[in-house]
One Martini backbone bead per residue (centre of mass of N, CA, C, O) as a GRO file, in nm:
protein
  142
    1MET     BB    1   5.046  -2.337  -2.449
    2SER     BB    2   4.818  -2.313  -2.689
    3GLU     BB    3   4.650  -2.446  -2.937
    4GLU     BB    4   4.575  -2.416  -3.251
    5PRO     BB    5   4.339  -2.428  -3.455
    6THR     BB    6   4.298  -2.592  -3.750
    7ASN     BB    7   4.029  -2.415  -3.787
    8LYS     BB    8   3.986  -2.072  -3.800
    9ASN     BB    9   3.666  -2.093  -3.910
   10SER     BB   10   3.552  -2.205  -3.672
   11ILE     BB   11   3.274  -2.264  -3.474
   12PRO     BB   12   3.165  -2.246  -3.189
   13GLU     BB   13   2.943  -2.454  -3.027
   14PHE     BB   14   2.762  -2.196  -2.911
   15ALA     BB   15   2.717  -2.095  -3.182
   16GLU     BB   16   2.493  -1.914  -3.400
   17PRO     BB   17   2.388  -1.870  -3.698
   18ALA     BB   18   2.298  -1.608  -3.887
   19PRO     BB   19   2.059  -1.511  -4.061
   20VAL     BB   20   1.987  -1.391  -4.377
   21ALA     BB   21   1.781  -1.146  -4.481
   22SER     BB   22   1.805  -1.201  -4.797
   23ASP     BB   23   1.677  -1.504  -4.756
   24MET     BB   24   1.412  -1.385  -4.706
   25PRO     BB   25   1.097  -1.371  -4.783
   26LEU     BB   26   0.926  -1.139  -5.005
   27GLY     BB   27   0.630  -1.009  -4.995
   28PRO     BB   28   0.383  -0.779  -5.035
   29ASP     BB   29   0.386  -0.748  -4.693
   30ARG     BB   30   0.702  -0.734  -4.708
   31THR     BB   31   0.990  -0.612  -4.571
   32PRO     BB   32   1.316  -0.580  -4.503
   33PHE     BB   33   1.261  -0.541  -4.201
   34ASP     BB   34   1.106  -0.803  -4.160
   35ALA     BB   35   1.342  -0.986  -4.236
   36TYR     BB   36   1.525  -0.890  -4.012
   37GLN     BB   37   1.343  -0.972  -3.772
   38ILE     BB   38   1.336  -1.272  -3.839
   39ALA     BB   39   1.640  -1.321  -3.827
   40ARG     BB   40   1.687  -1.218  -3.540
   41GLU     BB   41   1.499  -1.412  -3.393
   42LYS     BB   42   1.654  -1.671  -3.483
   43TYR     BB   43   1.921  -1.577  -3.328
   44VAL     BB   44   1.784  -1.508  -3.012
   45ILE     BB   45   1.590  -1.764  -3.021
   46ASP     BB   46   1.472  -2.040  -2.881
   47PRO     BB   47   1.293  -2.290  -3.042
   48VAL     BB   48   1.187  -2.458  -2.793
   49THR     BB   49   1.111  -2.214  -2.566
   50GLY     BB   50   1.124  -1.888  -2.654
   51ALA     BB   51   1.370  -1.802  -2.536
   52LEU     BB   52   1.648  -1.689  -2.490
   53ASN     BB   53   1.954  -1.715  -2.594
   54ARG     BB   54   2.277  -1.663  -2.563
   55ALA     BB   55   2.293  -1.423  -2.759
   56GLY     BB   56   2.045  -1.270  -2.647
   57PHE     BB   57   2.136  -1.247  -2.355
   58LEU     BB   58   2.401  -1.096  -2.396
   59GLU     BB   59   2.278  -0.852  -2.534
   60GLU     BB   60   2.064  -0.772  -2.315
   61ALA     BB   61   2.246  -0.767  -2.066
   62ASN     BB   62   2.439  -0.551  -2.161
   63ALA     BB   63   2.227  -0.329  -2.195
   64ASN     BB   64   2.115  -0.334  -1.901
   65ILE     BB   65   2.379  -0.277  -1.753
   66ASN     BB   66   2.456  -0.008  -1.903
   67LYS     BB   67   2.163   0.139  -1.816
   68SER     BB   68   2.211   0.108  -1.526
   69PRO     BB   69   2.230   0.293  -1.228
   70HIS     BB   70   2.268  -0.013  -1.066
   71PRO     BB   71   2.474  -0.268  -1.140
   72GLU     BB   72   2.518  -0.388  -0.845
   73ASN     BB   73   2.194  -0.498  -0.854
   74ILE     BB   74   2.273  -0.732  -1.038
   75ALA     BB   75   2.152  -1.058  -1.116
   76ILE     BB   76   2.271  -1.395  -1.163
   77ILE     BB   77   2.083  -1.685  -1.256
   78VAL     BB   78   2.136  -2.037  -1.227
   79LEU     BB   79   1.964  -2.311  -1.386
   80ASP     BB   80   1.940  -2.662  -1.310
   81LEU     BB   81   1.817  -2.958  -1.433
   82ASP     BB   82   1.744  -3.223  -1.272
   83ARG     BB   83   1.738  -3.518  -1.446
   84PHE     BB   84   1.724  -3.460  -1.759
   85LYS     BB   85   1.881  -3.677  -1.913
   86PRO     BB   86   1.710  -3.924  -1.832
   87LEU     BB   87   1.449  -3.817  -1.949
   88ASN     BB   88   1.548  -3.787  -2.240
   89ASP     BB   89   1.648  -4.090  -2.270
   90THR     BB   90   1.369  -4.241  -2.180
   91GLN     BB   91   1.129  -4.037  -2.309
   92GLY     BB   92   1.249  -3.829  -2.491
   93HIS     BB   93   1.274  -3.529  -2.661
   94SER     BB   94   0.980  -3.435  -2.641
   95THR     BB   95   0.975  -3.442  -2.331
   96GLY     BB   96   1.213  -3.257  -2.286
   97ASP     BB   97   1.088  -3.014  -2.434
   98LEU     BB   98   0.849  -2.983  -2.240
   99ALA     BB   99   1.020  -2.921  -1.991
  100LEU     BB  100   1.154  -2.668  -2.106
  101ARG     BB  101   0.897  -2.508  -2.172
  102GLY     BB  102   0.779  -2.513  -1.886
  103THR     BB  103   1.011  -2.362  -1.753
  104ALA     BB  104   1.000  -2.105  -1.922
  105GLU     BB  105   0.706  -2.032  -1.854
  106PHE     BB  106   0.738  -2.012  -1.552
  107LEU     BB  107   0.951  -1.789  -1.548
  108GLU     BB  108   0.789  -1.577  -1.709
  109GLU     BB  109   0.546  -1.569  -1.502
  110GLU     BB  110   0.714  -1.527  -1.216
  111LEU     BB  111   0.862  -1.304  -1.331
  112ARG     BB  112   0.956  -1.018  -1.424
  113GLN     BB  113   0.945  -0.836  -1.709
  114SER     BB  114   1.248  -0.720  -1.665
  115ASP     BB  115   1.341  -1.000  -1.676
  116LEU     BB  116   1.574  -1.229  -1.789
  117VAL     BB  117   1.532  -1.519  -2.004
  118ALA     BB  118   1.738  -1.817  -2.058
  119HIS     BB  119   1.826  -2.071  -2.293
  120THR     BB  120   2.105  -2.263  -2.274
  121LYS     BB  121   2.380  -2.366  -2.467
  122GLY     BB  122   2.648  -2.573  -2.476
  123ARG     BB  123   2.859  -2.516  -2.225
  124MET     BB  124   2.607  -2.519  -2.015
  125GLY     BB  125   2.372  -2.663  -2.145
  126GLY     BB  126   2.037  -2.791  -2.217
  127ASP     BB  127   1.944  -2.757  -1.881
  128GLU     BB  128   1.975  -2.435  -1.885
  129PHE     BB  129   1.921  -2.133  -1.703
  130VAL     BB  130   1.899  -1.770  -1.728
  131VAL     BB  131   1.895  -1.488  -1.500
  132LEU     BB  132   1.819  -1.137  -1.510
  133ALA     BB  133   1.823  -0.920  -1.219
  134ASP     BB  134   1.691  -0.627  -1.088
  135LEU     BB  135   1.738  -0.524  -0.735
  136THR     BB  136   1.627  -0.256  -0.746
  137PRO     BB  137   1.442  -0.058  -0.582
  138ARG     BB  138   1.131   0.053  -0.602
  139GLN     BB  139   0.959   0.328  -0.644
  140LYS     BB  140   0.712   0.490  -0.500
  141GLY     BB  141   0.435   0.632  -0.541
  142PRO     BB  142   0.229   0.908  -0.444
   0.00000   0.00000   0.00000
């Protein structure tokens, strides 16, 4: 039997609070929808890498799997950067951030546009990326 958390309102360590759209500034050229888009982007995009974060990946992966005609052909690939912690500890967080950004850019460039790339934090660690790839063979054109 597991213990109940002492604070039932505590947020799990991997969750990121969603910005509230009403808190976003609205200028003469901004609409409430623009504020919503800004808030949503801050909630689903990792600020260091520009890749999807855990929340964004789970949302997009769920949508892709549900709409796939062949979900059995979907692969999830987890990449862990070896020796990232020593790099971060000895060279500093800015160097670690450069390594993370470079990895995200490489994955985005080398994978298909339809593949999802996410930099996950929290339980999976700050040096891990996840890719969702649909391996269904593409039909050739006429």
